[in-house]
Coordinates of C-alpha atoms in Angstrom, one line a residue:
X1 CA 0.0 0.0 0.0
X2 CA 1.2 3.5 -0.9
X3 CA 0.8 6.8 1.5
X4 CA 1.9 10.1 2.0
X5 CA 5.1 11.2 3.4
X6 CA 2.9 12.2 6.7
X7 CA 1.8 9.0 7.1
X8 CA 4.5 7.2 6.7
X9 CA 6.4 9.3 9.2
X10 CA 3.7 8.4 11.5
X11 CA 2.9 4.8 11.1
X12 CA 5.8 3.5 9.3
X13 CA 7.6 0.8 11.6
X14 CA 5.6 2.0 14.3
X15 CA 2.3 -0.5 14.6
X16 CA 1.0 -0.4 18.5
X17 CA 3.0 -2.6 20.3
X18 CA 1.6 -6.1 20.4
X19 CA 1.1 -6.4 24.6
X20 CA -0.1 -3.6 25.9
X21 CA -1.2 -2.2 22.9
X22 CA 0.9 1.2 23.0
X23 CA 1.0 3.4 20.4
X24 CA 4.1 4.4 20.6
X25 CA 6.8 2.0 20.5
X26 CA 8.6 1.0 23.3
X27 CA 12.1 1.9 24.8
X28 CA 13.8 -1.8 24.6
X29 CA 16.6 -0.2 26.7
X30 CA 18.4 -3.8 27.2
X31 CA 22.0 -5.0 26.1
X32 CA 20.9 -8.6 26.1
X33 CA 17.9 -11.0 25.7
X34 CA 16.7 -14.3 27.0
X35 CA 16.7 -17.4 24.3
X36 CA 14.4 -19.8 24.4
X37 CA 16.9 -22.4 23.6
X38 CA 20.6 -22.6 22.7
X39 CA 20.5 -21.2 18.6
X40 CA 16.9 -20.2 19.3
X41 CA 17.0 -16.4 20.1
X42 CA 13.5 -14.8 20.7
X43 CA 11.8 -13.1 17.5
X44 CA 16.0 -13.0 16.0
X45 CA 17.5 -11.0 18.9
X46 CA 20.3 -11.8 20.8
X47 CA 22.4 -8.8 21.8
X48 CA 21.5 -4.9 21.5
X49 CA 24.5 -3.9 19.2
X50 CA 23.2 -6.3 16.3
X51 CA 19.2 -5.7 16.7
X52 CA 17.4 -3.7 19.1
X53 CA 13.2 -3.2 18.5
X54 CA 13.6 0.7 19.6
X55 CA 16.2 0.9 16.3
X56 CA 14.4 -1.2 14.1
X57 CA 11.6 0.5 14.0
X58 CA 13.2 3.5 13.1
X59 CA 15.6 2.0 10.7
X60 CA 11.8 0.7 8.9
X61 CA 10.7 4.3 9.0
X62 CA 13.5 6.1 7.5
X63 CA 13.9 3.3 4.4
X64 CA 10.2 4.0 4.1
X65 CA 10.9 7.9 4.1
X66 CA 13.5 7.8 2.0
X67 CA 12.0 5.1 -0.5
X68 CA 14.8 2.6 -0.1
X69 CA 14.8 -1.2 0.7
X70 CA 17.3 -1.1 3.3
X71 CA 17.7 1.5 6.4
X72 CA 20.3 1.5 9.1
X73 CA 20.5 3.8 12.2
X74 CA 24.2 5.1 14.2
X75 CA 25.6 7.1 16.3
X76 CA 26.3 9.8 14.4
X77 CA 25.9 10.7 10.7
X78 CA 29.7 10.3 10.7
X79 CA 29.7 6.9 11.9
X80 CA 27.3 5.9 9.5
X81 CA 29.9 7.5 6.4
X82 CA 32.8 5.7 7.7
X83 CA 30.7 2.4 7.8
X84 CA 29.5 3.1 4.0
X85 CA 32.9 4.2 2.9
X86 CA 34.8 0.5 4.7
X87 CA 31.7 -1.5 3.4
X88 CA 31.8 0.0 -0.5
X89 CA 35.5 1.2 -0.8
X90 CA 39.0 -0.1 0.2
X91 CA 42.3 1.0 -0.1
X92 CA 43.6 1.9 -3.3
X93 CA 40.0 2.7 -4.4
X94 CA 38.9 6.1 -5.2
X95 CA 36.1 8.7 -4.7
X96 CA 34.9 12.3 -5.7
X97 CA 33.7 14.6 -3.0
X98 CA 32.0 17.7 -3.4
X99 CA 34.2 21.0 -3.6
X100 CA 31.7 22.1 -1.3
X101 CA 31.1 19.8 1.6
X102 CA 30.6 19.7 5.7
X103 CA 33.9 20.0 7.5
X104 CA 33.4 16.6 9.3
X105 CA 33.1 14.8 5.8
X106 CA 36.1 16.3 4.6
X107 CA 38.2 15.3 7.5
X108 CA 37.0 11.6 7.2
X109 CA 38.1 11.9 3.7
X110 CA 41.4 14.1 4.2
X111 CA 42.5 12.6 7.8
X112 CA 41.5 9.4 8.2
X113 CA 40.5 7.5 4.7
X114 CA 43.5 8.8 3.0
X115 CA 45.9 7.3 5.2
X116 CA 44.1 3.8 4.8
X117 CA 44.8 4.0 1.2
X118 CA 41.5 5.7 0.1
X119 CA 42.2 8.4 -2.7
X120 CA 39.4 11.5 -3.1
X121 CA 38.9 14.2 -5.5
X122 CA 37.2 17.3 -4.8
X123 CA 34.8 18.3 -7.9
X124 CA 32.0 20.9 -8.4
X125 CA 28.9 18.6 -8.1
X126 CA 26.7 21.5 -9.8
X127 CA 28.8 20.5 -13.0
X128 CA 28.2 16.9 -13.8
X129 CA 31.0 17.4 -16.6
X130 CA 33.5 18.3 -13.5
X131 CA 32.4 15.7 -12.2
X132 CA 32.9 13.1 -15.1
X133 CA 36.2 14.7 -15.2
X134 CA 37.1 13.8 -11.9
X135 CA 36.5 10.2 -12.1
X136 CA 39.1 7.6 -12.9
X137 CA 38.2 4.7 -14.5
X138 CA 38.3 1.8 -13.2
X139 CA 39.1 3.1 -9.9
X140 CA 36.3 5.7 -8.8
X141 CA 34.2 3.6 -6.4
X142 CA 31.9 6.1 -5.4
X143 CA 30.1 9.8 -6.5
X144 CA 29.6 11.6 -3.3
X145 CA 27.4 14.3 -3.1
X146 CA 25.4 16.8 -1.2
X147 CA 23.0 18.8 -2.3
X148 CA 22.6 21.4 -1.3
X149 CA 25.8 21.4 -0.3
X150 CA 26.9 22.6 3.2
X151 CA 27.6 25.6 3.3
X152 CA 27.3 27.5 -0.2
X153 CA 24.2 25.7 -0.8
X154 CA 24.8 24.6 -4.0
X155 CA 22.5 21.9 -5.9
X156 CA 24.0 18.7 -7.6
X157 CA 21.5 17.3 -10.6
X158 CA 20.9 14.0 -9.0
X159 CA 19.3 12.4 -12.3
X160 CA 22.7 13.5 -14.2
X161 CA 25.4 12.4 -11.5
X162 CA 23.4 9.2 -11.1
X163 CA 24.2 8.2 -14.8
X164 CA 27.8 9.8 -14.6
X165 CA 28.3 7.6 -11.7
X166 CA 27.2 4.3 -13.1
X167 CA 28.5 4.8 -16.4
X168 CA 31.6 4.9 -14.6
X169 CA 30.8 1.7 -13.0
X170 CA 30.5 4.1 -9.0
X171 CA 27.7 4.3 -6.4
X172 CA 26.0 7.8 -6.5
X173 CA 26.0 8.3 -2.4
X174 CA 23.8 11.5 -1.6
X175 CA 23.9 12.9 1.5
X176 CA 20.5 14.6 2.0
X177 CA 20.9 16.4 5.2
X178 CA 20.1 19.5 4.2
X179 CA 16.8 18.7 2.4
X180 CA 15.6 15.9 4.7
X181 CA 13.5 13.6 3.0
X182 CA 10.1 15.5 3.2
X183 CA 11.9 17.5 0.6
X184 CA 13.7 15.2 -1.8
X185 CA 13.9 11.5 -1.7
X186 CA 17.4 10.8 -3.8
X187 CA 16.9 7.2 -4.4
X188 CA 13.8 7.7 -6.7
X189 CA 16.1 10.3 -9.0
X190 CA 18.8 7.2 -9.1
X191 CA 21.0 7.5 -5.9
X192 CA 22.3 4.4 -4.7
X193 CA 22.4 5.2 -0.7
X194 CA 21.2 8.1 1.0
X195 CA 23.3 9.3 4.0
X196 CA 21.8 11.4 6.9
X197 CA 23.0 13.5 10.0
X198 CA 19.7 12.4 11.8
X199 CA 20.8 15.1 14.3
X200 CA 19.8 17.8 11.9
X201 CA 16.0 17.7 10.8
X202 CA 15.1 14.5 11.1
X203 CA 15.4 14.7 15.2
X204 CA 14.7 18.1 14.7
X205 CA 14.8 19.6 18.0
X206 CA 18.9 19.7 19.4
X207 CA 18.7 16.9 21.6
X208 CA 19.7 13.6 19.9
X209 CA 23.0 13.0 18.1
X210 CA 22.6 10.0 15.4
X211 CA 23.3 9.4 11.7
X212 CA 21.6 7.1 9.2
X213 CA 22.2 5.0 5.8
X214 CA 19.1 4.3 3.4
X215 CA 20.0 2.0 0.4
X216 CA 18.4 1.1 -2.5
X217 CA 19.0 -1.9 -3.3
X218 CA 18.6 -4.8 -0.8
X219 CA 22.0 -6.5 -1.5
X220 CA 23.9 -3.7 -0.8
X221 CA 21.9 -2.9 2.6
X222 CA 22.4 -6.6 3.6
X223 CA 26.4 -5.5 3.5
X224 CA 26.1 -2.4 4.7
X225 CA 23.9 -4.2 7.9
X226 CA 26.8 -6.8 8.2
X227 CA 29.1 -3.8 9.2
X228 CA 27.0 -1.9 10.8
X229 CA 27.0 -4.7 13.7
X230 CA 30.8 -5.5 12.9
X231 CA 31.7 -2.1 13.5
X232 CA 29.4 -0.9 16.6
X233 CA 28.5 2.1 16.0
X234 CA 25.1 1.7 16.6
X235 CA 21.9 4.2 17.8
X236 CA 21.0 3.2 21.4
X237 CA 17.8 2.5 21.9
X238 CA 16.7 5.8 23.2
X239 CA 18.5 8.1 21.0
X240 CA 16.1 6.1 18.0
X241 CA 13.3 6.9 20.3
X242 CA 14.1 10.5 20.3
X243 CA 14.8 10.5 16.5
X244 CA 11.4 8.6 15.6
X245 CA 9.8 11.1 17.6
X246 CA 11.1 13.7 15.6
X247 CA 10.4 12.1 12.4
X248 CA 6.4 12.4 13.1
X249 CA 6.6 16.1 12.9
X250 CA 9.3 16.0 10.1
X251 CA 7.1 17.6 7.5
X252 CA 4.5 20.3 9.4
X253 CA 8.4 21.8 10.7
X254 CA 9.7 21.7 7.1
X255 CA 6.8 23.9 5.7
X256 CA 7.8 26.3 8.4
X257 CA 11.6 26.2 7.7
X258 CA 10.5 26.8 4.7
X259 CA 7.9 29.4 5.0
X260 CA 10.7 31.5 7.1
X261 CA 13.6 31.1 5.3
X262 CA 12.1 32.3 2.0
X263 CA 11.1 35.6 3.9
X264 CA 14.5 35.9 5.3
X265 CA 15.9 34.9 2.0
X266 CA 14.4 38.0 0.4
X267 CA 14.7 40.0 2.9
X268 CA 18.5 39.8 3.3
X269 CA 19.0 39.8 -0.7
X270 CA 17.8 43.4 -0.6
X271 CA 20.1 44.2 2.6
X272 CA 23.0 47.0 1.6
X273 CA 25.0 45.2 4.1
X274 CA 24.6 41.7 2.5
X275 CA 26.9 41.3 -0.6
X276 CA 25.5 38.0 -1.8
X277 CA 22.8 36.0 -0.9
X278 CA 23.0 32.1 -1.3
X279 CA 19.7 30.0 -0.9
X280 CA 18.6 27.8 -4.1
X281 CA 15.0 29.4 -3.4
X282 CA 16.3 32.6 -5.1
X283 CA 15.3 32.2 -8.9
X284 CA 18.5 34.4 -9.1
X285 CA 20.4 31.2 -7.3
X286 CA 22.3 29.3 -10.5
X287 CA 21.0 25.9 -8.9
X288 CA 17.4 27.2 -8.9
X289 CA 16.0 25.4 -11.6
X290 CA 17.7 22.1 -10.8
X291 CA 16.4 22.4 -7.2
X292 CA 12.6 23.1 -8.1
X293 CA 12.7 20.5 -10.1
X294 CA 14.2 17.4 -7.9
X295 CA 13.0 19.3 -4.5
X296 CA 9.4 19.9 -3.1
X297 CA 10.3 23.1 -2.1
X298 CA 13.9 24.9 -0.8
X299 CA 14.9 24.2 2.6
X300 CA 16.1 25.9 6.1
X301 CA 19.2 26.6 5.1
X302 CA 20.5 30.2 4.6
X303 CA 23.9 31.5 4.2
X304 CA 25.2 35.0 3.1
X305 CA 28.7 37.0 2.6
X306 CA 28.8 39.9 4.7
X307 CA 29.5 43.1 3.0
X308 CA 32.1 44.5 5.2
X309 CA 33.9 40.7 5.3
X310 CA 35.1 38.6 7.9
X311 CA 34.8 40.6 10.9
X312 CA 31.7 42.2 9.9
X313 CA 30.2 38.8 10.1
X314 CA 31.9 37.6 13.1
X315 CA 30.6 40.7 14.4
X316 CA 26.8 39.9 13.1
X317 CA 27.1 36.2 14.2
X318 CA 28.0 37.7 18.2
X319 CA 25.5 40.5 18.3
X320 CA 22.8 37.7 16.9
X321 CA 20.2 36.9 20.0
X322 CA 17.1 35.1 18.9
X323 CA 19.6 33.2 16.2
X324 CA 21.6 31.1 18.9
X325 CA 25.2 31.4 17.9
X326 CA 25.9 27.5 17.7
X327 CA 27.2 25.0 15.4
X328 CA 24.6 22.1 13.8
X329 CA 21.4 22.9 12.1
X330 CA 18.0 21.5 11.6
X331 CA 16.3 22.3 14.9
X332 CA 13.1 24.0 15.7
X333 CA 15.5 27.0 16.8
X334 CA 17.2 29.2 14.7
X335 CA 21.1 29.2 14.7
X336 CA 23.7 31.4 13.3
X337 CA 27.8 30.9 12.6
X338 CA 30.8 31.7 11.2
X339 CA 31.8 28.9 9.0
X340 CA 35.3 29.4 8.3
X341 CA 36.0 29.7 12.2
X342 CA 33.3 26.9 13.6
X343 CA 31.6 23.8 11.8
X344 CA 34.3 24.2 8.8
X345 CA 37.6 25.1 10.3
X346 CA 39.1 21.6 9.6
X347 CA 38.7 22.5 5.8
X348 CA 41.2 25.7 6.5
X349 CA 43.9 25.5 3.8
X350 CA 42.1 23.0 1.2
X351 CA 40.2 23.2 -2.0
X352 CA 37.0 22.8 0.4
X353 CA 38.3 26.4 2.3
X354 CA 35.0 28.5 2.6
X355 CA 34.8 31.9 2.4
X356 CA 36.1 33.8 5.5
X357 CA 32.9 36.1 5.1
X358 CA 30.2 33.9 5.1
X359 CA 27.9 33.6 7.5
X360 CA 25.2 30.6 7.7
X361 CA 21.5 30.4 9.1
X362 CA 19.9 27.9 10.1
X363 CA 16.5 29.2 10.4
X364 CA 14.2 27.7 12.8
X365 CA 10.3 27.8 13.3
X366 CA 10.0 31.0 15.5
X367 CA 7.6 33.5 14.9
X368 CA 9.3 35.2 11.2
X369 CA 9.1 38.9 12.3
X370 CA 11.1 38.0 15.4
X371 CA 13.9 36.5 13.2
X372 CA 14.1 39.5 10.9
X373 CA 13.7 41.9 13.9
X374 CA 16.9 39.9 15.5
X375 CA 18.9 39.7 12.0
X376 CA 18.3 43.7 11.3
X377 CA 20.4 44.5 14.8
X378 CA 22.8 41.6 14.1
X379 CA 23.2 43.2 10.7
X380 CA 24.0 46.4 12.5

């Protein structure tokens, strides 16, 4: 049976529990569980690291969210990258990153892959023929991408890098953070896994760290599963509570994001103390097209070059009040920071180096004239 996204974010993986009849399911907050026999584990469980029914039922949502056959919970969105990248690549295997990508990505890649024998290239993933370019035959395991990217918000054609990426006999791995997927769903444009920062808006409201893997095809989910549990780094049981909580609201808080960041969009692309204004909602934005067409609408995400550079936007990012100066995104409140000195500094010196007067928003569901109220005195 098909439904909508609301429904599924509701019900999927989440049938009252069998007992007691609660609609919510429970916290199995347990490391072990009694067998009935030697070899005869109860309903397949044995030990919380390899199944736990709190995780499963969100790992059954989000594959259902994300249209997938396969999805895996973790500890953090980078646990669940280093788990793809050891289950799909080893060394002497390479892969093309975004030019444009989260700090924490980039140091998996640049600090701890590489010196396991895993090669990268950095490539402009709003140019699929950059991308083509970057491949190497033969060797290019994997097409990573974000889009938008984090934090210049720039949009990949998913479709188009999808083809490049097979053709080349890779993976197309999208990591759909940013968007969530109430606003695009990669695997039905040809993405072979979907990785998520469930901290951002999946959870939704700051208080649960965890990271997620959604594949398409079953085969590959089976592996990526096998490693999951050989590796550890799984989602406790309450942490998935938290997060499937968050789901169930996941797309009445989007339309808000939304809503307020295409107000503050417009409102800062007219500032005189805003030089440019980068959000894909922006028909001025060179990704626009690309992202109306793959995305239901334009997401949360904000960020903007302060006309009198770096310390001008330090300066608006420390006189911000209602915009919480903090690092992560994705929660019902607003947050502001300075990339280049915060959630990007490990990119300092590399191709992946942002700009040092950008500032980015994460704009939350608060009352709209509050936030621009609170943005004209950062602004100064």
């Amino acid at each position: 049976m098909t439904h909508g996204f609301e429904t599924l974010a509701i019900h999927a993986g989440q049938d009252p529990e069998a007992r007691t009849g609660a609609v919510i399911p429970p916290i199995y907050q347990t490391s072990t569980y009694a067998q009935d026999a030697v070899g005869a584990p109860r309903l397949g469980y044995e030990y919380s690291r390899s199944g736990n029914p709190t995780r499963d039922a969100l790992q059954e949502c989000l594959a259902a969210l994300e249209a997938g056959q396969v999805g895996l919970a973790f500890a953090s969105g980078l646990a669940a990258e280093d788990t793809l990248l050891r289950t799909v690549c080893g060394p002497g295997d390479h892969v093309v990153i975004p030019d444009d990508a989260y700090g924490g990505t980039y140091r998996l890649f640049a600090k701890v892959a590489e010196r396991w024998g895993l090669a990268y290239t950095p490539a402009k993933v709003s140019d699929a023929d950059a991308v083509r370019a970057a491949i190497r035959p033969g060797v290019t395991t994997v097409v990573w991408v974000e889009t938008p990217t984090n934090p210049l918000l720039g949009i990949a054609d998913i479709a188009t890098l999808a083809s490049v990426a097979h053709d080349a006999g890779a993976l197309l791995v999208v990591d759909n953070t940013f968007a969530s997927p109430y606003l695009q769903q990669p695997i039905t444009l040809g993405a072979d896994v979907v990785v998520h920062s469930t901290t951002k808006y999946v959870g939704g409201h700051s208080d649960v760290v965890g990271g997620a893997l959604v594949a398409a095809d079953a085969e590959l989910g089976e592996r990526l599963r096998y490693h999951q549990n050989a590796m550890g780094a799984i989602n406790g049981p309450f942490d998935a509570w938290l997060t499937l909580r968050g789901i169930k609201t996941l797309g009445v808080r989007m339309d808000r994001h939304c809503d307020n960041a295409e107000r503050i969009a417009a409102y800062l692309d007219g500032h005189a103390k805003v030089g440019q204004v980068l959000y894909p909602g922006l028909p001025t934005h060179p990704g626009h097209e690309v992202a109306a067409k793959q995305m239901r609408r334009f997401g949360g995400m904000i960020s903007f070059r302060a006309a009198g550079g770096e310390e001008h936007a330090v300066e608006t990012c420390n006189r911000a009040r209602l915009f919480v100066l903090a690092e992560s995104l994705g929660g019902v409140e607003s947050l502001i920071e300075h990339p280049g000195r915060m959630t990007h500094a490990s990119a300092a010196g590399s191709p992946l180096e942002v700009p040092s007067d950008l500032v980015r928003l994460s704009v939350g569901i608060e009352t709209v004239e509050d936030l621009l109220a609170d943005l004209e005195q950062a602004l100064g």
